[in-house]
Coordinates of C-alpha atoms and ligand atoms in Angstrom, one line a residue:
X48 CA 58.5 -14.6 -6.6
X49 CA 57.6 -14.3 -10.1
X50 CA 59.8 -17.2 -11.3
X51 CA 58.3 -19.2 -8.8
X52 CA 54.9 -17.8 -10.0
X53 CA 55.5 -18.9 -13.2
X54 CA 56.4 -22.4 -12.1
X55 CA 53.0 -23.3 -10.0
X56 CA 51.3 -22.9 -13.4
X57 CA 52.9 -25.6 -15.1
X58 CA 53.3 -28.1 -11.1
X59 CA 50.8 -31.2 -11.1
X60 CA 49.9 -33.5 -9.3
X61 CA 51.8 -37.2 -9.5
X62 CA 48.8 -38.7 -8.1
X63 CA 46.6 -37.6 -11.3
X64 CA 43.5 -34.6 -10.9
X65 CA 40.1 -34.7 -10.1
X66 CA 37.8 -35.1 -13.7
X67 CA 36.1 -32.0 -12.8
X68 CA 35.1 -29.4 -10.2
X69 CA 31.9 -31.2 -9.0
X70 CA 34.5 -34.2 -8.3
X71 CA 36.4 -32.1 -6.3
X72 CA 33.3 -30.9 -4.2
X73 CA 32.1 -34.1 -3.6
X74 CA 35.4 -35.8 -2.6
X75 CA 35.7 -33.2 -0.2
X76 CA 32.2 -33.2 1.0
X77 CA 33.0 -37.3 1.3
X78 CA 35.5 -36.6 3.7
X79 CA 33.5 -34.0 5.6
X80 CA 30.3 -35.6 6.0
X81 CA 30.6 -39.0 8.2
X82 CA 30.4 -39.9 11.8
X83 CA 31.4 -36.6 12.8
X84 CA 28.3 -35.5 11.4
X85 CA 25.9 -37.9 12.6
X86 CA 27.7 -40.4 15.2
X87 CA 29.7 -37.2 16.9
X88 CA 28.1 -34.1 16.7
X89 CA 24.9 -35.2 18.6
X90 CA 26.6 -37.2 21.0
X91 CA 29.3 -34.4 22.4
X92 CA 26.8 -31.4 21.9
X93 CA 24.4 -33.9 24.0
X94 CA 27.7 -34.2 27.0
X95 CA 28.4 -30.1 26.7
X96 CA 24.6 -29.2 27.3
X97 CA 23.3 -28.7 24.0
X98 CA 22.1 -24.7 22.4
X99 CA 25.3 -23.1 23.5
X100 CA 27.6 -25.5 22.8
X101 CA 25.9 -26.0 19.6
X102 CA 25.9 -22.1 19.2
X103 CA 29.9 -21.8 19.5
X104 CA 30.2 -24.8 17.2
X105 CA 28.3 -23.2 14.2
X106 CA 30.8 -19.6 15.2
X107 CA 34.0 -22.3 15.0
X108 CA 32.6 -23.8 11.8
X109 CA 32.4 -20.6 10.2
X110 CA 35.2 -18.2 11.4
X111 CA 37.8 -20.7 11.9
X112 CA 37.1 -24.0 10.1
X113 CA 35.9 -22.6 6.9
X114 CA 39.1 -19.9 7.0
X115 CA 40.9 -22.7 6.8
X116 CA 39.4 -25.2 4.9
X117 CA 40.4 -22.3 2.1
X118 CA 44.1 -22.2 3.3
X119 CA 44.5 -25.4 3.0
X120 CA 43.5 -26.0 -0.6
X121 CA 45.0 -23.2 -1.5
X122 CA 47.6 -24.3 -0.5
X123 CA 47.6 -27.6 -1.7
X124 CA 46.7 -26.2 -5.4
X125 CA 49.6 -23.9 -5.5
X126 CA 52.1 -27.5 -4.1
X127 CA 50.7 -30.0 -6.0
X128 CA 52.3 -32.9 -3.6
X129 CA 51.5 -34.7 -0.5
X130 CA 51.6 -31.9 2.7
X131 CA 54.9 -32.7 3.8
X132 CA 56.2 -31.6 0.4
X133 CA 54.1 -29.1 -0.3
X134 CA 55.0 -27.3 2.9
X135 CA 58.2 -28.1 2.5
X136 CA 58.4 -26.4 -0.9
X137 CA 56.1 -23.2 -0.6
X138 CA 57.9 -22.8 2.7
X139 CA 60.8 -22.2 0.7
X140 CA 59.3 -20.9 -2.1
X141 CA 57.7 -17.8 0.0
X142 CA 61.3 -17.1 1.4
X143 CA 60.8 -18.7 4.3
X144 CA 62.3 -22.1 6.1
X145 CA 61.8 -25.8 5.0
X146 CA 60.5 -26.6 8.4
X147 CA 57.0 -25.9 7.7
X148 CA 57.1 -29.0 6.6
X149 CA 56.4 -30.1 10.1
X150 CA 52.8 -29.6 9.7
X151 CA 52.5 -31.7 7.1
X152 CA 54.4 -34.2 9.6
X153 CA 51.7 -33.4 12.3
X154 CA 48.6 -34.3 9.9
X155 CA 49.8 -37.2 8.8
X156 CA 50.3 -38.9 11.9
X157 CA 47.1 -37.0 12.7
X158 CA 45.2 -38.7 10.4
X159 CA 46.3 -42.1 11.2
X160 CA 45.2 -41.6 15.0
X161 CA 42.1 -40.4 14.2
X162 CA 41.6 -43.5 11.5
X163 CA 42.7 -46.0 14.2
X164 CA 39.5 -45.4 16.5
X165 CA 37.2 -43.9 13.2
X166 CA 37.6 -47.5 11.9
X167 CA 36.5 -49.1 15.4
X168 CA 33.4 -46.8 14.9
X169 CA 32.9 -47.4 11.1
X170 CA 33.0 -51.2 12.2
X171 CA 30.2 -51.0 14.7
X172 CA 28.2 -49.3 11.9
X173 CA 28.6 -52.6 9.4
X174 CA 28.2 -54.6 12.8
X175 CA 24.9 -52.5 12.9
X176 CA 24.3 -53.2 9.0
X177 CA 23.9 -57.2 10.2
X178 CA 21.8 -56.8 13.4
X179 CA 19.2 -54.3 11.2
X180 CA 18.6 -56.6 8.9
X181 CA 18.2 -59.8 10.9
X182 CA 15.9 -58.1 12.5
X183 CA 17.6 -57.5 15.8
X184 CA 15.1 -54.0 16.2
X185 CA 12.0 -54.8 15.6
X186 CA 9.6 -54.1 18.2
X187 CA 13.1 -52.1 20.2
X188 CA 12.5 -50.6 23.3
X189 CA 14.5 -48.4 25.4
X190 CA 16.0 -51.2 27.5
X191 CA 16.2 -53.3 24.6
X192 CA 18.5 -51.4 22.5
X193 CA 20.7 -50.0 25.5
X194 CA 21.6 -53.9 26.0
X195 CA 21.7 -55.1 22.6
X196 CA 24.5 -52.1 22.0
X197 CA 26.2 -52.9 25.2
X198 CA 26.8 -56.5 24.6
X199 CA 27.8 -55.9 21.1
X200 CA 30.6 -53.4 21.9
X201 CA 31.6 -55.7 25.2
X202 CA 32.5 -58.7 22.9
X203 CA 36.0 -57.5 21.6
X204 CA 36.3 -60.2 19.3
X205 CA 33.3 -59.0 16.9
X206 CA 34.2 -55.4 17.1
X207 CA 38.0 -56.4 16.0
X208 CA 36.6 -58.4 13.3
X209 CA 34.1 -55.2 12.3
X210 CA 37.4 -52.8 12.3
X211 CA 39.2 -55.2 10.4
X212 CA 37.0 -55.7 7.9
X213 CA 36.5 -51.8 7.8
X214 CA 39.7 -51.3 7.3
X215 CA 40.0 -53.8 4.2
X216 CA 37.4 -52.3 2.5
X217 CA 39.2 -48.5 3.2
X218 CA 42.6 -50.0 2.3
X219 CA 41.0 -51.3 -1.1
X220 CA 39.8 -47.9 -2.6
X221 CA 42.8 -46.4 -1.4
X222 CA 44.7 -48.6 -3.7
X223 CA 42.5 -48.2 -6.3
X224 CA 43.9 -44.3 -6.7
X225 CA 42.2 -41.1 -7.3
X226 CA 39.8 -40.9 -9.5
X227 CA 38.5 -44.4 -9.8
X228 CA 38.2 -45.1 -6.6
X229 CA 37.5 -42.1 -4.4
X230 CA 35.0 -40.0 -6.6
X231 CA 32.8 -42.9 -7.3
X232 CA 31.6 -43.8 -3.6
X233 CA 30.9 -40.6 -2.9
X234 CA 28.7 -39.3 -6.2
X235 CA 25.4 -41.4 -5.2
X236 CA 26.2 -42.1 -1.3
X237 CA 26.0 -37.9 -0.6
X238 CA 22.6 -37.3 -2.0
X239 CA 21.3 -41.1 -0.7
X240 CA 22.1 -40.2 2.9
X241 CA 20.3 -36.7 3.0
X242 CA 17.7 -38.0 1.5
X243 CA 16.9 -40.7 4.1
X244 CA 17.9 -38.2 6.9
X245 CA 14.9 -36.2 5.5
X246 CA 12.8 -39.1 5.5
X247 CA 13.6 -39.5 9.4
X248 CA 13.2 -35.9 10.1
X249 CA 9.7 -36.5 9.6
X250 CA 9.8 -39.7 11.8
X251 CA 11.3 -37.6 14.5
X252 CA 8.8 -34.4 14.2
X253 CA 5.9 -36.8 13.9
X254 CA 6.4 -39.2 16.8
X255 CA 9.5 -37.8 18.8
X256 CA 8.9 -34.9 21.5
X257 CA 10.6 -32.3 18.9
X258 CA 9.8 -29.2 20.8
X259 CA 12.0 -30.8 23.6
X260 CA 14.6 -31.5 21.2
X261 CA 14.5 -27.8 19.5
X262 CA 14.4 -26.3 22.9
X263 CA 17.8 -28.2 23.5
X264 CA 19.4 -27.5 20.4
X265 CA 18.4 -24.3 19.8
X266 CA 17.9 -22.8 23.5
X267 CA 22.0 -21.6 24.7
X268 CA 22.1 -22.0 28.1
X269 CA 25.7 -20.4 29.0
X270 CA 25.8 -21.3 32.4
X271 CA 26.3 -25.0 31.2
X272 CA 29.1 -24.1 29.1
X273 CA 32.6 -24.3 31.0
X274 CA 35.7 -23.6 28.6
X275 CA 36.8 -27.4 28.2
X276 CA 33.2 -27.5 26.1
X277 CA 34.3 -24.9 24.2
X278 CA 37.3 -26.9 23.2
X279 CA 35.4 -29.6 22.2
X280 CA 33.2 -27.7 20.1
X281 CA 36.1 -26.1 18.9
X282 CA 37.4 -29.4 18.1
X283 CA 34.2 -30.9 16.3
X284 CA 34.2 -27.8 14.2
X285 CA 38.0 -29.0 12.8
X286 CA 36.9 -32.9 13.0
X287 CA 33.2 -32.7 11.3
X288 CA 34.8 -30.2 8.3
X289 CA 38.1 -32.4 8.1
X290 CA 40.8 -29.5 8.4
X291 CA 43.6 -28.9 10.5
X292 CA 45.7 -32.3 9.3
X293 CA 46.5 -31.6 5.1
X294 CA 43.9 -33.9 4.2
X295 CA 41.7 -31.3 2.7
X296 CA 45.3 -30.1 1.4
X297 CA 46.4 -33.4 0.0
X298 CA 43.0 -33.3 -2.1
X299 CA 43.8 -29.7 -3.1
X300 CA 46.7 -30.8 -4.9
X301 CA 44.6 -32.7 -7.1
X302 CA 42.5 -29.6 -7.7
X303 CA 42.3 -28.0 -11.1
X304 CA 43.6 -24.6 -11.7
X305 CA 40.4 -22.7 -12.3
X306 CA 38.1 -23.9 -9.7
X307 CA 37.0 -21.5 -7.1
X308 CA 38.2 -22.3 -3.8
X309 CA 35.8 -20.2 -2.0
X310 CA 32.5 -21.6 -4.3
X311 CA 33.8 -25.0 -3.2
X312 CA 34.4 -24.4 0.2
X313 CA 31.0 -22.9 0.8
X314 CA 28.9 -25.8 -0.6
X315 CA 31.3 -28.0 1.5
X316 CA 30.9 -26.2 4.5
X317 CA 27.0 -26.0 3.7
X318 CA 26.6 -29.5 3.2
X319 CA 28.6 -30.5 6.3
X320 CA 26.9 -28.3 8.9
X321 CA 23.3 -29.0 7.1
X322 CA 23.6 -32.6 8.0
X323 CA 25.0 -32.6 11.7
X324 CA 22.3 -29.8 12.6
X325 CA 19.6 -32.6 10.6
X326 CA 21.6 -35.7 12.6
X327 CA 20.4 -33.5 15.2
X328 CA 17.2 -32.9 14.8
X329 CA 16.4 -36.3 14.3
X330 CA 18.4 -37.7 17.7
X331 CA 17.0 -35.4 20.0
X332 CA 13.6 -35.4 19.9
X333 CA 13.9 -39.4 19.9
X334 CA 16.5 -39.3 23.2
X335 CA 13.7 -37.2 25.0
X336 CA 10.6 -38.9 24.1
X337 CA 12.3 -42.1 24.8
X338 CA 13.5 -40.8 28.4
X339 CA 17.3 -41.7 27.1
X340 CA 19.9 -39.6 28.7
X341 CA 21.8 -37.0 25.7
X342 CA 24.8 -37.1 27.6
X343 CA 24.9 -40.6 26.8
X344 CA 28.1 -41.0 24.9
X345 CA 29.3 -42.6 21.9
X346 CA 26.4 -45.0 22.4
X347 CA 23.8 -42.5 21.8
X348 CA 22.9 -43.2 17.6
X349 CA 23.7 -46.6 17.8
X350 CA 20.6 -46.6 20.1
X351 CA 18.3 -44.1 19.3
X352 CA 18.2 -44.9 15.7
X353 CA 17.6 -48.4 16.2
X354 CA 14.7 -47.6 18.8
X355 CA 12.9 -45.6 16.7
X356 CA 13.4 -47.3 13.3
X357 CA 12.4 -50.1 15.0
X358 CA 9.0 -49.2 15.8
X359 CA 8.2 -47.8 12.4
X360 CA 6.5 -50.1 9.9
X361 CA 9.4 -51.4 7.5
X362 CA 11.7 -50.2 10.2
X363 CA 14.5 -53.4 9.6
X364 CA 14.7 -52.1 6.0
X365 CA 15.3 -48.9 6.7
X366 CA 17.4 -49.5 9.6
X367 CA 19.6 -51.5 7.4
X368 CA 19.8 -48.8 4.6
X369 CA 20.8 -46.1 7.0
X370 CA 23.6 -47.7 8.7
X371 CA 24.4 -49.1 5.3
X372 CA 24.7 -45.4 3.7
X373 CA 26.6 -44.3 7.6
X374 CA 29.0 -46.8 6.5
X375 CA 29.4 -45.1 3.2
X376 CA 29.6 -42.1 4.5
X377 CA 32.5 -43.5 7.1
X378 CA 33.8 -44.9 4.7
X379 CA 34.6 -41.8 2.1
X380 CA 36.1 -40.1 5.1
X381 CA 38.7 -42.8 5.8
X382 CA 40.0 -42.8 2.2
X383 CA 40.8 -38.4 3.0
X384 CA 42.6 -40.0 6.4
X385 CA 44.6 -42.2 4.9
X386 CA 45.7 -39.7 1.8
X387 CA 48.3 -37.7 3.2
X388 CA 50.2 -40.7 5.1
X389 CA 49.8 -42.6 1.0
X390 CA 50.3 -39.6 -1.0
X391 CA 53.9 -39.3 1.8
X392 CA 54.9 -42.8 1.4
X393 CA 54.5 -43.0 -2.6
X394 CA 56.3 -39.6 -2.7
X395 CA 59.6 -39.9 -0.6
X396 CA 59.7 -44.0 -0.4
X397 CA 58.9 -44.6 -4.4
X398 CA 56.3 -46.8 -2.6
X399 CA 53.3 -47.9 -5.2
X400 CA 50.3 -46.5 -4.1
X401 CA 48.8 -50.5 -3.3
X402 CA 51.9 -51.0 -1.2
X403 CA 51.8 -47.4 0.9
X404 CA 48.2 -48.7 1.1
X405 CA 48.6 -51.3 2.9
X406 CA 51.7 -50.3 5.0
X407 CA 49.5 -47.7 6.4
X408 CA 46.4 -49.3 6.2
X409 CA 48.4 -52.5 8.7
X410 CA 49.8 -49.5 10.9
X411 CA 46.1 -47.9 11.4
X412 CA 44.6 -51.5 11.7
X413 CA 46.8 -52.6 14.4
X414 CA 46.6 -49.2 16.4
X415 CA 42.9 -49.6 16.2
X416 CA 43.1 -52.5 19.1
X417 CA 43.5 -49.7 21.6
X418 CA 40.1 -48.5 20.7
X419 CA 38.8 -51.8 20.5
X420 CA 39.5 -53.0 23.4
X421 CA 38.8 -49.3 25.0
X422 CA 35.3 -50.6 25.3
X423 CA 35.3 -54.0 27.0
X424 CA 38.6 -55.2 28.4
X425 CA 39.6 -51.8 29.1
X426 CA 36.5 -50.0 29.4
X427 CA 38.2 -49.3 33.6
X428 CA 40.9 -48.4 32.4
X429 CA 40.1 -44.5 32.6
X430 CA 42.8 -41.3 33.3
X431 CA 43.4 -38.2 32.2
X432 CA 46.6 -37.3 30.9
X433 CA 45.8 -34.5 28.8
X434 CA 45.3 -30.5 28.7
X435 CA 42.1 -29.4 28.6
X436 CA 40.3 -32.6 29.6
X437 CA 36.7 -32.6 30.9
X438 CA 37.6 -35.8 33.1
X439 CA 38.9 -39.1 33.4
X440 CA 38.3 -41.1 30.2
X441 CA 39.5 -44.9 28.6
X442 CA 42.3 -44.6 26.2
X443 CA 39.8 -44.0 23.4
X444 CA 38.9 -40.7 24.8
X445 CA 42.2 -40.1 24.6
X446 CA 43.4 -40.6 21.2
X447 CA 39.6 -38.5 20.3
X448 CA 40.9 -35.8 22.5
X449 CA 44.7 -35.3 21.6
X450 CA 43.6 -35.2 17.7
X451 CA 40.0 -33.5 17.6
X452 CA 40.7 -31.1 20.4
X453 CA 44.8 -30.8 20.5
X454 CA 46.2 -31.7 17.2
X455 CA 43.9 -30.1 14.7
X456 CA 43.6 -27.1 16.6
X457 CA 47.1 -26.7 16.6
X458 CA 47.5 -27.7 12.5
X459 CA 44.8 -25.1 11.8
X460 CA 46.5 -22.2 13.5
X461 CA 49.9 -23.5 12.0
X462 CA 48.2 -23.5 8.8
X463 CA 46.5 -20.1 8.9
X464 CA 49.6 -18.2 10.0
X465 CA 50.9 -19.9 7.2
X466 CA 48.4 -18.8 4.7
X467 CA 48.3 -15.1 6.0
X468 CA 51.4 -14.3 7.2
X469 CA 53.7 -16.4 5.9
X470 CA 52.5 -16.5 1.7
X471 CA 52.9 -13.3 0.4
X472 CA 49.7 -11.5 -0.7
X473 CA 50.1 -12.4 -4.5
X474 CA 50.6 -15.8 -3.7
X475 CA 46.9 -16.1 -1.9
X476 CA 45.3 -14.0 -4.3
X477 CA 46.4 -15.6 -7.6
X478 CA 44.9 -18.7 -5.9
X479 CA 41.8 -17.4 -4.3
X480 CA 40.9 -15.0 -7.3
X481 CA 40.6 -11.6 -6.3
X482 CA 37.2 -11.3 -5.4
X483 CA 38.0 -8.1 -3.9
X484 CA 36.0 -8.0 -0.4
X485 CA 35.8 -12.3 -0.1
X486 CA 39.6 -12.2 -0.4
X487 CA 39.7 -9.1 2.3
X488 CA 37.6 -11.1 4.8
X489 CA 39.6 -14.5 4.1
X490 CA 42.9 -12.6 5.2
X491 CA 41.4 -11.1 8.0
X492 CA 39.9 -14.4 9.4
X493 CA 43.1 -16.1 8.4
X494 CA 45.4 -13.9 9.6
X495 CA 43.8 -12.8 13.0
X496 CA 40.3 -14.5 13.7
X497 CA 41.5 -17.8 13.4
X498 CA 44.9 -18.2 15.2
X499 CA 43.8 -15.6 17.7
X500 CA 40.9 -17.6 18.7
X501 CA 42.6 -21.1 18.3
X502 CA 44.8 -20.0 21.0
X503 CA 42.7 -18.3 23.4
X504 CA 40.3 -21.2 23.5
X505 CA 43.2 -23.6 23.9
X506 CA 44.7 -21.4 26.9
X507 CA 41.7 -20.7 28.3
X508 CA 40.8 -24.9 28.4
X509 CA 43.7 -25.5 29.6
X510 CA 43.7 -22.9 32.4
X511 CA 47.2 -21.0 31.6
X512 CA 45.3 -18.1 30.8
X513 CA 43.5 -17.7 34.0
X514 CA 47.2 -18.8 36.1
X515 CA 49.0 -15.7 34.1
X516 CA 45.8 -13.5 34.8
X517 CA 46.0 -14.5 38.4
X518 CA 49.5 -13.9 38.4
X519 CA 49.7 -10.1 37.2
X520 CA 46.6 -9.3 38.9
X521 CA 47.9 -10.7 42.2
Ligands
LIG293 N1 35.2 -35.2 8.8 C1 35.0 -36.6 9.0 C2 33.7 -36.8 9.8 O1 33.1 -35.8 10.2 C3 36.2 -37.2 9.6 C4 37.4 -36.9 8.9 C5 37.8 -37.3 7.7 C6 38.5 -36.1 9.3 N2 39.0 -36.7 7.3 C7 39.4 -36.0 8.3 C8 38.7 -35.4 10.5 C9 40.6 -35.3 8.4 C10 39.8 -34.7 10.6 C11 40.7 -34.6 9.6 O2 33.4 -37.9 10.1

């Protein structure tokens, strides 16, 4: 243990290290804050009912996902490599088996799932950067923008054209490396996009019916809230704060040693949750003074924004800027997607990092036409195959479910256990810092909170729980 100790000091990163801590932040914050935030979060707490789904979200953000947001960069500090190699290693190196390494397997297949319909997405937004600014808004009504996003996402050529050229651009900072190309995006497109979120807050408050949209955030109504909901919340909670799949590990390894793991985590986690409860805000109040439906589905920004920016005075400008900085933000969460799958490829295949790039980058791309075409060709195309499943959905819903709601579940409490059970106690703490009772509560959440409640939520969703109940109590 203390030979390996002594070796972690001196382990870095082939893939070079952030400049400096507020790099760090903000590349993680890039890959935390994107349509999860603003596109997801009001869409599914708008299915699940709103207040209490929102309620057990914020719980899952806090006593799971953050948890193990801090495992995983520990971890990825003290293992310097992509996640398969870094579990790999500390696996061995804590005494244990190589075959943790599996969970690096798991995230990065996870992460090019979730980038093959994220890109779809990220492409409707630069589809949405076009239509703002030629105008396509002004004057919007209700009907107006329900058919103007219904025939865009019908036509699967332009949406494959949007994901394509999504993916290009997502391919071409990935090549670009570290430092140069990730930390630059995200430095001005952060601040940029809370700013203008601000600036429609006060749209929302002034001319939306905000008390309605308070009430339905804020107000938990339990009754509406079956267990599959709290699956999904549970699943937003991973997807929004981007945990569960070694990408927040992969950028860990690029961390510098004497960063504080909890101090970044925090202003992540801050950050993140700050702007899907402010994507909220602004929706809501819009969906109900508009007489839109908030169970509308995937649809729902891509038409409430555009409704109300388009009544304001300058409103194709500013429509244009927002799905301009959406796109940003979309896009410094593809680049963390894509990083475990590169860092893997340049690692164990003495790949450059342009050609993993594109290898992966084709893979995603081509994978994305089941998305694509999840919305027009297929859009009748609907089953449900899954655990846990609130109904029959296209094959989008599927690939959404089995990563956000099956896979990163699973990777969190894999990742957890491994954290605090598996690393011994000096391990964690040399990382963490021993700051005495932060460390204590970590290790409590890690070890019990988190995989404890991972599982029950999963059971429960899925219904084993109440079969074995049923079972023993006759
Ligand atoms: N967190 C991002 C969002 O909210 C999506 C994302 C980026 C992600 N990287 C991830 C989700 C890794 C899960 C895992 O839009």
């Amino acid at each position: 243990m203390l030979s390996s100790q002594a070796d972690t000091g001196k382990r870095t990163s082939l893939h070079g290290h952030w400049s400096s801590r507020m790099a760090f932040i903000l590349a993680v914050t890039g890959s935390a804050v994107g349509l999860g935030n603003i596109w997801k979060f009001p869409y599914v707490a708008g299915q699940n009912g709103g207040g209490a789904f929102v309620l057990v979200y914020l719980a899952c953000v806090f006593l799971v996902g953050m948890p193990v947001m801090m495992s995983e960069i520990l971890i990825g500090r003290r293992g310097r490599r992509n996640p398969v190699a870094t579990m790999a290693l500390l696996g061995q190196e804590e005494g244990h088996s190589k075959q943790w390494q599996w969970i690096g397997g798991l995230g990065v297949v996870g992460g090019i799932l979730i980038l093959s319909y994220y890109s779809v997405i990220a492409g409707w937004t630069l589809g949405y950067v076009v239509k703002s600014f030629s105008g396509a808004f002004t004057g919007a009504t209700a009907e107006s923008v329900g058919a103007e996003f219904g025939g865009f996402v019908g036509n699967w050529q332009v949406i494959a054209l949007c994901h394509t050229l999504f993916m290009a651009l997502t391919i071409f900072v990935v090549m670009r490396g570290v430092e140069r190309g990730l930390e630059q995006a995200v430095r001005f497109m952060v601040p940029a996009l809370l700013t203008l979120m601000v600036v429609l807050l006060g749209y929302s408050i002034n001319s939306g019916s905000f008390g309605a949209g308070i009430e339905f955030l804020f107000t938990p109504d339990f009754s509406k809230l079956s267990w599959d909901s709290v699956l999904v919340a549970m699943g937003q909670a991973f997807f929004t704060l981007s945990v569960g799949m070694g990408a927040i590990m992969a950028y860990g390894a690029y961390l510098p040693e004497e960063t504080s793991i909890t101090g970044a985590s925090a202003a992540v986690v801050t950050a993140d949750t700050s702007i899907a409860i402010l994507a909220g805000l602004v929706i809501f109040p819009l969906v109900f003074a508009n007489g839109l439906d908030p169970a509308d589905g995937p649809g729902l920004v891509f038409q409430t924004l555009p409704l109300a920016l388009g009544q304001m005075p300058g409103g194709a400008f500013f429509s244009t800027i927002f799905f301009v900085l959406l796109s940003f933000a979309a896009w410094t969460s593809a680049i963390g997607l894509m990083e475990p799958a590169v860092a893997y490829l340049v690692e164990h295949h003495y790949r450059t990092r342009a050609q993993a790039a594109v290898i992966v980058g084709g893979t995603i791309w081509a994978l994305g036409f089941a998305t694509v075409l999840s919305f027009n060709v297929l859009a009748d195309f609907t089953f449900t195959a899954l655990p846990g499943m609130q109904g029959p959905t296209t094959i989008f819903g599927h690939i959404d479910h089995l990563t956000s709601n099956i896979m990163l579940p699973l990777g969190g409490v894999l990742i957890a256990v491994f954290a605090g059970w598996i690393m011994c106690r000096n391990s964690t703490a040399d990382e963490l810092g021993t700051a005495g009772n932060v460390y204590k509560l970590w290790r409590f959440l890690a070890r019990y909170v988190a995989p404890i409640g991972i599982l029950f939520v999963f059971l429960k969703a899925v219904g084993v729980l109440d079969t074995v109940t049923a079972a023993f109590t006759g």
